[in-house]
Short mmCIF file of C-alpha atoms (C1' of nucleotides) in Angstrom, two decimals:
data_model
loop_
_atom_site.label_atom_id
_atom_site.label_comp_id
_atom_site.label_asym_id
_atom_site.label_seq_id
_atom_site.Cartn_x
_atom_site.Cartn_y
_atom_site.Cartn_z
CA UNK A 1 7.22 1.62 31.58
CA UNK A 2 3.88 0.49 30.33
CA UNK A 3 3.74 -0.49 26.85
CA UNK A 4 7.28 -1.62 26.64
CA UNK A 5 6.02 -4.60 24.94
CA UNK A 6 4.79 -2.41 22.25
CA UNK A 7 8.40 -1.91 20.99
CA UNK A 8 9.94 -4.62 18.90
CA UNK A 9 12.45 -6.35 21.22
CA UNK A 10 16.09 -5.08 21.41
CA UNK A 11 18.31 -5.97 18.48
CA UNK A 12 15.12 -7.00 16.20
CA UNK A 13 13.49 -4.79 13.74
CA UNK A 14 10.36 -4.49 11.48
CA UNK A 15 11.03 -4.51 7.71
CA UNK A 16 8.40 -2.10 6.18
CA UNK A 17 7.12 -1.45 2.81
CA UNK A 18 9.80 0.45 0.94
CA UNK A 19 12.39 -1.81 2.54
CA UNK A 20 10.82 -5.31 1.94
CA UNK A 21 11.09 -4.66 -1.55
CA UNK A 22 14.79 -4.61 -1.52
CA UNK A 23 14.93 -7.57 0.59
CA UNK A 24 12.85 -9.42 -1.94
CA UNK A 25 14.94 -8.24 -4.75
CA UNK A 26 18.07 -9.54 -3.02
CA UNK A 27 16.59 -12.79 -2.03
CA UNK A 28 15.51 -13.46 -5.57
CA UNK A 29 19.02 -12.63 -6.81
CA UNK A 30 20.45 -15.03 -4.34
CA UNK A 31 18.17 -17.82 -5.05
CA UNK A 32 18.67 -17.33 -8.87
CA UNK A 33 22.36 -17.48 -8.31
CA UNK A 34 22.26 -20.60 -6.26
CA UNK A 35 20.24 -22.15 -9.03
CA UNK A 36 23.07 -21.45 -11.44
CA UNK A 37 25.70 -23.16 -9.05
CA UNK A 38 23.07 -25.95 -8.73
CA UNK A 39 22.50 -25.64 -4.89
CA UNK A 40 19.09 -26.63 -3.82
CA UNK A 41 17.13 -25.24 -1.05
CA UNK A 42 16.84 -26.71 2.40
CA UNK A 43 14.39 -25.33 5.21
CA UNK A 44 15.26 -26.40 8.74
CA UNK A 45 13.57 -25.63 12.00
CA UNK A 46 14.29 -22.21 13.67
CA UNK A 47 15.12 -23.91 16.79
CA UNK A 48 16.98 -27.01 17.62
CA UNK A 49 18.08 -28.99 20.61
CA UNK A 50 20.59 -27.00 22.58
CA UNK A 51 23.05 -29.80 22.57
CA UNK A 52 23.22 -29.74 18.65
CA UNK A 53 25.02 -26.09 18.77
CA UNK A 54 27.01 -27.17 21.72
CA UNK A 55 28.47 -29.97 20.02
CA UNK A 56 28.25 -28.58 16.41
CA UNK A 57 29.39 -25.03 16.92
CA UNK A 58 31.72 -25.93 19.88
CA UNK A 59 31.59 -25.45 23.64
CA UNK A 60 34.39 -22.98 23.54
CA UNK A 61 32.86 -20.58 21.27
CA UNK A 62 31.47 -17.22 22.12
CA UNK A 63 28.22 -18.23 20.50
CA UNK A 64 27.68 -21.08 22.73
CA UNK A 65 29.23 -19.54 25.74
CA UNK A 66 27.11 -16.31 25.92
CA UNK A 67 25.09 -15.60 22.79
CA UNK A 68 22.48 -18.45 22.63
CA UNK A 69 18.79 -17.74 23.10
CA UNK A 70 18.06 -20.94 25.08
CA UNK A 71 14.87 -21.77 26.57
CA UNK A 72 13.07 -24.77 28.06
CA UNK A 73 9.82 -25.90 26.53
CA UNK A 74 6.83 -27.47 28.44
CA UNK A 75 8.21 -30.91 28.11
CA UNK A 76 11.33 -29.83 29.83
CA UNK A 77 13.53 -30.13 26.69
CA UNK A 78 16.35 -27.40 26.47
CA UNK A 79 15.89 -25.66 22.98
CA UNK A 80 17.83 -22.93 21.33
CA UNK A 81 16.86 -20.40 18.64
CA UNK A 82 19.54 -21.23 15.88
CA UNK A 83 22.70 -18.95 16.07
CA UNK A 84 23.83 -20.18 12.73
CA UNK A 85 22.86 -22.41 10.03
CA UNK A 86 25.49 -25.07 9.37
CA UNK A 87 24.80 -27.23 12.63
CA UNK A 88 21.03 -27.55 11.58
CA UNK A 89 21.87 -28.50 7.99
CA UNK A 90 24.28 -31.14 9.09
CA UNK A 91 21.90 -32.49 11.45
CA UNK A 92 19.29 -32.55 8.85
CA UNK A 93 21.76 -34.21 6.38
CA UNK A 94 22.40 -36.88 8.79
CA UNK A 95 18.80 -37.48 10.07
CA UNK A 96 17.45 -37.68 6.66
CA UNK A 97 20.35 -39.82 5.36
CA UNK A 98 20.92 -37.43 2.30
CA UNK A 99 24.48 -39.12 2.34
CA UNK A 100 22.64 -41.95 0.68
CA UNK A 101 21.38 -40.09 -2.18
CA UNK A 102 23.09 -40.86 -5.69
CA UNK A 103 23.76 -37.19 -6.15
CA UNK A 104 26.81 -36.16 -4.23
CA UNK A 105 28.14 -33.99 -3.24
CA UNK A 106 24.79 -32.82 -1.46
CA UNK A 107 24.72 -29.08 -2.46
CA UNK A 108 22.32 -27.01 -0.34
CA UNK A 109 21.47 -23.54 0.38
CA UNK A 110 19.33 -21.85 3.02
CA UNK A 111 17.78 -18.52 3.97
CA UNK A 112 16.44 -17.34 7.20
CA UNK A 113 16.76 -15.63 10.46
CA UNK A 114 19.47 -16.41 12.97
CA UNK A 115 19.34 -15.38 16.63
CA UNK A 116 22.44 -14.23 18.88
CA UNK A 117 22.20 -12.40 22.16
CA UNK A 118 24.58 -9.53 21.62
CA UNK A 119 24.59 -5.91 22.13
CA UNK A 120 23.22 -4.42 18.87
CA UNK A 121 25.26 -1.88 16.79
CA UNK A 122 25.62 -1.08 13.22
CA UNK A 123 25.45 -4.35 11.09
CA UNK A 124 24.84 -6.52 14.29
CA UNK A 125 21.22 -7.49 15.25
CA UNK A 126 19.88 -10.17 17.70
CA UNK A 127 17.88 -11.38 14.77
CA UNK A 128 19.59 -11.30 11.58
CA UNK A 129 19.06 -13.17 8.21
CA UNK A 130 21.49 -15.15 6.80
CA UNK A 131 21.82 -16.64 3.39
CA UNK A 132 24.26 -19.63 3.17
CA UNK A 133 25.32 -22.66 1.33
CA UNK A 134 26.72 -25.93 2.09
CA UNK A 135 28.60 -28.64 0.05
CA UNK A 136 28.56 -32.00 1.82
CA UNK A 137 30.55 -35.11 0.54
CA UNK A 138 33.33 -33.75 -1.54
CA UNK A 139 36.95 -33.10 -0.50
CA UNK A 140 37.78 -31.62 -3.84
CA UNK A 141 39.62 -28.39 -3.93
CA UNK A 142 37.44 -27.35 -6.80
CA UNK A 143 34.47 -27.33 -4.69
CA UNK A 144 36.09 -25.03 -2.19
CA UNK A 145 36.64 -22.76 -5.19
CA UNK A 146 33.07 -23.11 -6.35
CA UNK A 147 31.86 -21.96 -2.82
CA UNK A 148 34.28 -19.11 -2.96
CA UNK A 149 33.13 -18.02 -6.43
CA UNK A 150 29.56 -18.31 -5.35
CA UNK A 151 30.19 -16.22 -2.27
CA UNK A 152 31.87 -13.41 -4.19
CA UNK A 153 29.10 -13.45 -6.97
CA UNK A 154 26.52 -13.12 -4.30
CA UNK A 155 27.84 -9.42 -4.08
CA UNK A 156 29.30 -8.85 -7.76
CA UNK A 157 25.84 -9.87 -9.06
CA UNK A 158 24.36 -6.90 -7.30
CA UNK A 159 27.05 -4.46 -8.53
CA UNK A 160 29.29 -4.32 -5.35
CA UNK A 161 32.86 -3.52 -6.14
CA UNK A 162 34.57 -2.66 -2.85
CA UNK A 163 35.11 -6.14 -1.87
CA UNK A 164 38.02 -8.03 -0.34
CA UNK A 165 38.25 -11.85 -0.38
CA UNK A 166 40.69 -13.03 2.43
CA UNK A 167 41.50 -16.64 2.60
CA UNK A 168 43.71 -18.73 4.89
CA UNK A 169 44.33 -22.48 5.52
CA UNK A 170 43.88 -23.73 9.03
CA UNK A 171 45.15 -27.13 7.89
CA UNK A 172 44.21 -30.72 8.82
CA UNK A 173 44.07 -32.08 12.54
CA UNK A 174 47.74 -32.85 12.46
CA UNK A 175 48.87 -29.38 11.09
CA UNK A 176 46.59 -27.65 13.49
CA UNK A 177 47.82 -29.67 16.48
CA UNK A 178 51.48 -28.95 15.61
CA UNK A 179 50.74 -25.42 15.06
CA UNK A 180 48.85 -25.02 18.26
CA UNK A 181 51.70 -26.38 20.19
CA UNK A 182 54.02 -24.14 18.36
CA UNK A 183 51.92 -21.13 19.46
CA UNK A 184 51.72 -22.13 23.04
CA UNK A 185 55.54 -22.35 23.23
CA UNK A 186 56.02 -19.09 21.42
CA UNK A 187 53.89 -17.22 23.67
CA UNK A 188 54.12 -18.78 27.03
CA UNK A 189 57.39 -16.94 27.77
CA UNK A 190 55.46 -13.67 27.26
CA UNK A 191 52.34 -14.66 28.83
CA UNK A 192 52.51 -12.06 31.49
CA UNK A 193 52.89 -9.08 28.93
CA UNK A 194 49.83 -10.21 26.99
CA UNK A 195 46.32 -8.86 27.69
CA UNK A 196 44.12 -10.83 29.94
CA UNK A 197 41.92 -12.05 27.18
CA UNK A 198 44.99 -13.33 25.25
CA UNK A 199 46.07 -15.23 28.43
CA UNK A 200 42.97 -17.27 28.58
CA UNK A 201 42.80 -17.58 24.73
CA UNK A 202 46.35 -19.19 25.00
CA UNK A 203 44.96 -22.08 26.85
CA UNK A 204 41.65 -22.41 24.95
CA UNK A 205 42.46 -21.43 21.46
CA UNK A 206 45.96 -19.98 20.99
CA UNK A 207 45.00 -19.26 17.34
CA UNK A 208 42.93 -16.43 18.63
CA UNK A 209 45.87 -14.68 20.21
CA UNK A 210 46.95 -13.78 16.59
CA UNK A 211 43.88 -12.01 15.98
CA UNK A 212 44.00 -9.89 19.00
CA UNK A 213 43.81 -6.17 18.40
CA UNK A 214 45.26 -5.11 21.82
CA UNK A 215 48.38 -7.03 21.49
CA UNK A 216 48.76 -6.45 17.94
CA UNK A 217 52.06 -4.52 18.44
CA UNK A 218 53.57 -7.01 20.92
CA UNK A 219 57.12 -8.06 19.33
CA UNK A 220 56.11 -11.48 19.85
CA UNK A 221 53.46 -11.15 17.19
CA UNK A 222 55.85 -10.60 14.44
CA UNK A 223 57.68 -13.63 15.07
CA UNK A 224 54.83 -15.87 15.89
CA UNK A 225 54.58 -19.28 14.11
CA UNK A 226 52.37 -19.06 11.00
CA UNK A 227 49.85 -21.82 10.35
CA UNK A 228 51.03 -21.79 6.78
CA UNK A 229 54.40 -22.89 7.92
CA UNK A 230 52.95 -25.77 9.82
CA UNK A 231 50.87 -27.14 7.22
CA UNK A 232 51.79 -30.68 6.44
CA UNK A 233 52.21 -31.69 2.82
CA UNK A 234 48.65 -32.77 2.18
CA UNK A 235 47.19 -29.61 3.58
CA UNK A 236 49.56 -27.45 1.87
CA UNK A 237 48.86 -29.07 -1.53
CA UNK A 238 45.16 -28.83 -0.77
CA UNK A 239 45.52 -25.10 -0.18
CA UNK A 240 47.62 -24.58 -3.30
CA UNK A 241 45.06 -26.31 -5.52
CA UNK A 242 42.18 -24.00 -3.99
CA UNK A 243 44.41 -20.86 -4.80
CA UNK A 244 45.08 -22.30 -8.37
CA UNK A 245 41.42 -22.64 -9.04
CA UNK A 246 40.91 -19.11 -7.86
CA UNK A 247 43.71 -18.00 -10.01
CA UNK A 248 42.37 -19.55 -13.06
CA UNK A 249 38.89 -18.06 -12.49
CA UNK A 250 40.50 -14.75 -12.07
CA UNK A 251 39.07 -14.13 -8.54
CA UNK A 252 41.15 -11.78 -6.63
CA UNK A 253 42.08 -12.70 -2.96
CA UNK A 254 44.59 -12.08 -0.36
CA UNK A 255 46.08 -14.70 1.93
CA UNK A 256 46.07 -13.78 5.48
CA UNK A 257 47.81 -16.40 7.87
CA UNK A 258 46.11 -14.68 10.90
CA UNK A 259 42.47 -15.14 9.62
CA UNK A 260 40.89 -17.18 12.47
CA UNK A 261 37.17 -18.08 12.28
CA UNK A 262 35.10 -18.00 15.44
CA UNK A 263 33.73 -21.32 15.17
CA UNK A 264 35.32 -24.54 16.26
CA UNK A 265 34.68 -26.64 13.31
CA UNK A 266 36.78 -25.13 10.66
CA UNK A 267 39.66 -26.73 9.04
CA UNK A 268 41.68 -26.28 5.78
CA UNK A 269 40.17 -23.52 3.75
CA UNK A 270 38.90 -20.52 5.73
CA UNK A 271 37.70 -17.16 4.27
CA UNK A 272 35.97 -13.98 4.81
CA UNK A 273 34.59 -11.36 2.51
CA UNK A 274 34.92 -7.84 3.73
CA UNK A 275 33.83 -4.35 2.53
CA UNK A 276 36.31 -1.79 1.64
CA UNK A 277 33.49 0.90 1.15
CA UNK A 278 34.13 4.18 2.82
CA UNK A 279 31.83 4.74 5.81
CA UNK A 280 30.64 1.18 6.06
CA UNK A 281 31.45 1.15 9.97
CA UNK A 282 33.45 -0.75 12.19
CA UNK A 283 32.18 -4.10 11.20
CA UNK A 284 33.50 -4.91 7.79
CA UNK A 285 32.95 -8.66 7.38
CA UNK A 286 30.12 -9.23 5.01
CA UNK A 287 30.40 -13.12 4.98
CA UNK A 288 32.51 -15.94 6.19
CA UNK A 289 32.85 -19.65 5.80
CA UNK A 290 35.31 -22.58 5.39
CA UNK A 291 35.73 -26.13 5.26
CA UNK A 292 34.45 -28.36 8.15
CA UNK A 293 35.56 -32.00 7.68
CA UNK A 294 34.79 -33.89 10.64
CA UNK A 295 31.76 -32.09 11.67
CA UNK A 296 29.18 -34.64 10.13
CA UNK A 297 31.03 -37.25 12.20
CA UNK A 298 30.93 -35.22 15.25
CA UNK A 299 27.19 -35.01 14.67
CA UNK A 300 26.93 -38.83 14.43
CA UNK A 301 26.96 -39.07 10.81
CA UNK A 302 29.13 -40.82 8.45
CA UNK A 303 32.62 -39.56 7.60
CA UNK A 304 31.76 -36.77 5.23
CA UNK A 305 33.86 -33.68 4.28
CA UNK A 306 32.16 -30.31 4.00
CA UNK A 307 32.33 -26.69 3.19
CA UNK A 308 30.01 -23.68 3.25
CA UNK A 309 29.65 -20.05 4.09
CA UNK A 310 27.06 -17.76 5.14
CA UNK A 311 26.38 -13.96 4.64
CA UNK A 312 24.14 -11.58 6.37
CA UNK A 313 21.48 -10.04 4.29
CA UNK A 314 21.65 -6.90 6.60
CA UNK A 315 25.23 -6.28 5.86
CA UNK A 316 24.82 -6.93 2.09
CA UNK A 317 22.16 -4.18 2.00
CA UNK A 318 24.53 -1.97 4.14
CA UNK A 319 27.15 -2.60 1.62
CA UNK A 320 24.82 -1.55 -1.30
CA UNK A 321 23.99 1.66 0.62
CA UNK A 322 27.58 2.28 1.25
CA UNK A 323 28.45 2.01 -2.37
CA UNK A 324 25.37 3.90 -3.18
CA UNK A 325 23.95 1.14 -5.54
CA UNK A 326 20.37 1.62 -6.33
CA UNK A 327 18.45 -1.50 -6.83
CA UNK A 328 16.18 -1.47 -9.95
CA UNK A 329 12.90 -1.90 -8.02
CA UNK A 330 9.74 -0.86 -9.95
CA UNK A 331 7.32 0.78 -7.47
CA UNK A 332 4.69 1.68 -9.96
CA UNK A 333 1.21 0.80 -10.07
CA UNK A 334 -0.55 -0.26 -13.41
CA UNK A 335 -3.96 1.56 -12.94
CA UNK A 336 -5.82 3.64 -10.37
CA UNK A 337 -9.51 4.29 -10.29
CA UNK A 338 -10.73 7.88 -9.96
CA UNK A 339 -14.42 7.72 -9.60
CA UNK A 340 -17.20 10.24 -8.92
CA UNK A 341 -20.42 9.27 -7.04
CA UNK A 342 -21.78 6.19 -5.41
CA UNK A 343 -22.77 4.29 -8.44
CA UNK A 344 -19.27 4.82 -10.14
CA UNK A 345 -17.57 3.75 -7.08
CA UNK A 346 -19.40 0.50 -6.92
CA UNK A 347 -18.79 -0.06 -10.53
CA UNK A 348 -15.10 0.37 -10.02
CA UNK A 349 -15.10 -2.36 -7.55
CA UNK A 350 -16.31 -5.03 -9.96
CA UNK A 351 -14.00 -3.63 -12.74
CA UNK A 352 -10.94 -3.74 -10.52
CA UNK A 353 -11.80 -7.40 -9.82
CA UNK A 354 -11.86 -8.09 -13.63
CA UNK A 355 -8.67 -6.28 -14.14
CA UNK A 356 -6.98 -8.15 -11.23
CA UNK A 357 -8.18 -11.39 -12.68
CA UNK A 358 -6.66 -10.56 -15.87
CA UNK A 359 -3.21 -9.97 -14.15
CA UNK A 360 -3.31 -6.15 -13.85
CA UNK A 361 -2.32 -4.22 -10.82
CA UNK A 362 -5.10 -1.88 -9.82
CA UNK A 363 -6.17 0.07 -6.81
CA UNK A 364 -8.63 2.86 -5.93
CA UNK A 365 -9.46 5.11 -3.16
CA UNK A 366 -11.17 3.99 0.15
CA UNK A 367 -10.93 7.22 1.97
CA UNK A 368 -13.95 9.04 0.37
CA UNK A 369 -11.47 11.23 -1.26
CA UNK A 370 -12.55 14.17 -3.59
CA UNK A 371 -12.08 13.66 -7.25
CA UNK A 372 -8.94 15.78 -7.63
CA UNK A 373 -7.39 14.06 -4.47
CA UNK A 374 -7.81 10.82 -6.10
CA UNK A 375 -5.58 12.08 -8.74
CA UNK A 376 -3.00 13.29 -6.49
CA UNK A 377 -3.21 9.75 -4.77
CA UNK A 378 -2.73 8.16 -8.26
CA UNK A 379 0.28 10.45 -8.98
CA UNK A 380 1.89 9.80 -5.60
CA UNK A 381 1.40 5.92 -6.27
CA UNK A 382 3.10 6.21 -9.62
CA UNK A 383 0.05 5.08 -11.43
CA UNK A 384 0.54 4.42 -15.08
CA UNK A 385 -3.06 4.76 -15.93
CA UNK A 386 -6.06 6.54 -14.18
CA UNK A 387 -9.42 5.09 -15.10
CA UNK A 388 -12.03 7.81 -14.74
CA UNK A 389 -15.51 6.79 -13.94
CA UNK A 390 -18.50 9.11 -13.24
CA UNK A 391 -22.08 9.25 -13.96
CA UNK A 392 -21.47 10.53 -17.56
CA UNK A 393 -19.17 7.55 -18.33
CA UNK A 394 -21.47 5.14 -16.64
CA UNK A 395 -24.52 6.27 -18.71
CA UNK A 396 -22.46 5.92 -21.87
CA UNK A 397 -21.15 2.48 -20.78
CA UNK A 398 -17.66 3.86 -21.21
CA UNK A 399 -14.58 4.91 -19.15
CA UNK A 400 -11.92 7.48 -19.54
CA UNK A 401 -8.48 6.05 -19.44
CA UNK A 402 -5.66 8.68 -18.83
CA UNK A 403 -2.05 8.01 -19.53
CA UNK A 404 -0.42 9.79 -16.77
CA UNK A 405 3.00 10.15 -18.36
CA UNK A 406 1.50 11.93 -21.45
CA UNK A 407 -1.70 13.13 -20.10
CA UNK A 408 -3.57 11.86 -22.94
CA UNK A 409 -7.03 10.61 -22.28
CA UNK A 410 -9.06 8.05 -24.40
CA UNK A 411 -12.64 6.89 -24.05
CA UNK A 412 -12.98 3.09 -23.81
CA UNK A 413 -15.90 0.90 -23.78
CA UNK A 414 -16.40 -0.70 -20.49
CA UNK A 415 -16.34 -4.30 -21.88
CA UNK A 416 -13.16 -3.58 -23.61
CA UNK A 417 -11.38 -2.02 -20.66
CA UNK A 418 -9.33 -5.18 -19.65
CA UNK A 419 -8.19 -5.84 -23.13
CA UNK A 420 -7.35 -2.19 -23.70
CA UNK A 421 -5.30 -1.99 -20.53
CA UNK A 422 -3.61 -5.21 -21.49
CA UNK A 423 -2.62 -3.86 -24.82
CA UNK A 424 -1.47 -0.36 -23.37
CA UNK A 425 0.66 -2.09 -20.77
CA UNK A 426 2.40 -4.36 -23.52
CA UNK A 427 2.79 -1.50 -25.87
CA UNK A 428 4.06 0.89 -23.26
CA UNK A 429 6.94 -1.11 -22.17
"C1'" G B 1 29.49 -8.01 29.42
"C1'" C B 2 31.87 -2.76 29.14
"C1'" G B 3 32.19 2.57 27.39
"C1'" G B 4 30.37 7.19 24.75
"C1'" U B 5 26.01 9.96 22.81
"C1'" U B 6 21.03 10.46 22.55
"C1'" G B 7 15.18 9.98 23.32
"C1'" U B 8 9.77 16.44 21.97
"C1'" G B 9 3.32 15.30 17.25
"C1'" G B 10 3.62 10.22 11.29
"C1'" C B 11 9.01 12.27 9.97
"C1'" G B 12 12.46 16.18 10.62
"C1'" A B 13 13.50 19.96 14.29
"C1'" A B 14 13.28 24.47 18.07
"C1'" G B 15 12.53 25.64 23.05
"C1'" U B 16 11.53 27.31 28.57
"C1'" G B 17 12.03 25.83 36.10
"C1'" G B 18 5.85 28.55 35.74
"C1'" U B 19 -0.58 30.76 31.56
"C1'" U B 20 -2.95 27.72 25.14
"C1'" A B 21 5.22 23.73 23.63
"C1'" A B 22 7.34 27.13 17.80
"C1'" C B 23 8.44 25.85 13.07
"C1'" G B 24 9.18 22.73 8.59
"C1'" C B 25 7.77 18.24 5.93
"C1'" A B 26 3.85 14.96 5.33
"C1'" C B 27 -1.55 14.49 5.45
"C1'" C B 28 -6.62 16.69 4.77
"C1'" G B 29 -9.87 20.55 2.77
"C1'" G B 30 -10.41 25.43 -0.22
"C1'" A B 31 -9.00 28.84 -4.34
"C1'" U B 32 -17.20 28.60 -8.65
"C1'" U B 33 -18.94 22.81 -12.22
"C1'" G B 34 -15.11 15.98 -12.62
"C1'" U B 35 -8.32 15.69 -13.77
"C1'" G B 36 -1.77 15.07 -11.42
"C1'" G B 37 2.77 19.91 -10.45
"C1'" U B 38 3.55 24.91 -8.37
"C1'" U B 39 1.74 29.02 -5.50
"C1'" C B 40 -1.89 31.18 -1.71
"C1'" C B 41 -5.32 30.34 2.22
"C1'" G B 42 -7.19 27.09 5.95
"C1'" G B 43 -7.13 22.59 8.96
"C1'" C B 44 -4.99 18.58 11.49
"C1'" A B 45 -2.74 15.48 15.38
"C1'" U B 46 -3.47 10.92 22.73
"C1'" A B 47 4.47 15.16 21.41
"C1'" C B 48 8.27 16.12 25.66
"C1'" G B 49 10.51 7.27 26.19
"C1'" U B 50 9.24 5.15 31.01
"C1'" G B 51 9.12 5.20 36.57
"C1'" G B 52 10.59 7.97 40.79
"C1'" G B 53 12.83 12.42 43.33
"C1'" U B 54 13.93 17.62 44.09
"C1'" U B 55 10.55 21.97 43.87
"C1'" C B 56 4.88 25.87 45.35
"C1'" G B 57 5.64 24.16 40.14
"C1'" A B 58 9.26 20.36 35.62
"C1'" U B 59 9.47 18.81 28.76
"C1'" C B 60 13.82 21.40 30.95
"C1'" C B 61 17.64 19.78 37.43
"C1'" C B 62 18.83 14.74 39.82
"C1'" C B 63 18.43 9.16 40.02
"C1'" A B 64 16.90 4.75 37.90
"C1'" U B 65 14.99 2.10 33.76
"C1'" C B 66 14.04 1.14 28.67
"C1'" A B 67 15.35 1.86 23.86
"C1'" A B 68 18.15 3.89 19.62
"C1'" C B 69 22.82 5.32 17.58
"C1'" C B 70 28.31 4.60 17.99
"C1'" G B 71 32.57 1.92 19.63
"C1'" C B 72 35.05 -2.46 22.57
"C1'" C B 73 34.75 -7.84 22.77
"C1'" C B 74 33.25 -11.18 18.93
"C1'" C B 75 31.19 -12.18 14.62
"C1'" A B 76 27.32 -12.41 9.94
#
RNA sequence: GCGGUUGUGGCGAAGUGGUUAACGCACCGGAUUGUGGUUCCGGCAUACGUGGGUUCGAUCCCCAUCAACCGCCCCA
């Protein structure tokens, strides 16, 4: 097993040229979109004190119980690679007193790797990249709708069609407590018939029982109390207003009373965006989020409502693939030098420097390739122009510029090369 | 954490208990002088995931391990 360390750790991957261009494209789109919605970027550390996640995400969650990358540093501190973004953003919000800014709500977006110790499979990595937004400081249903609209736009802007927006309301504390008690009362008589997972879920988070796939067909499921019937007036009204905004914006959605999110901090609006695309695999959730009033206080900040969502860039790219969407990535090269002889090759080096300073993309051969092979390389690299330079040209102080698309070749004085190429590139496009 | 499938050169992919492990792609060179494609010819590569075991001998059989893929759980 020598050399095991020469493989990327399980659940991690290298993104290589050919793929990174797609990532860059998507990242730029998402940032651009965030700008339209007026969310500003925040960058927080990739690791935090372990306790932040224990308190923020919730001790009972799978994430905290079994998925965290936790380590002790040399100062004997327990630190954890962030498994999600919200806890860190809220911590930064409190620590930097962003609540004191005159611009409220505080609308932030982030972008970066997250870490969860899980068994890798399609759409699930141990290190994956999330893009997410958080709006802190407003309890206006309109901002829930804004966040939902932004989330959907992340996919629609890229041309995705097979999307399903699923929403639910988990209600406020009072509604949740009432519902929770109702659930326990409802399932308690059937406890022995439920799967072992559900038996423990019934204690910890009875809401999860509704989501169980094994017990899906149990008769008690049909008659189980719905959270929507336990929303108090305030919660109900809030949910109605969110839906009204969505209706007015023309955003399609379905309400699923069984939608339960995995993190403890959610209340009121909860949602997921799924992909309908064929062959997308078992994991269909592209992104998820919801409202988390109370989380800021839980993390020692002032009473501040909040809502946010996060999406996985890996899954976004999978969805694009599943729908056969090609991103408009220009992989061409402006110019490539084909030189003959040592003198010409040297001259090419300094000419390339000039071209690059003028903002032109240019490359040459460094493998000692034969002339013909240099042309092959230029073709392969999708060079728009090949600049031919040999002793003949050198002696005349010129260069031959060949436009690859048409095959036409023109002589250009060396001191005119930069401006010639600039004109060509402008005219050509 | 559990289950299934898989692991041969840069990629794809045959194959056998026993001399130099096919082939395709890619790459490099050539087909008379300095021009992209096709064709033809030639060349190339520390390849049987790793560690043990069975055997006179294993890439092929067994065990373990690692990894990948798929699924469960859960999520993004």
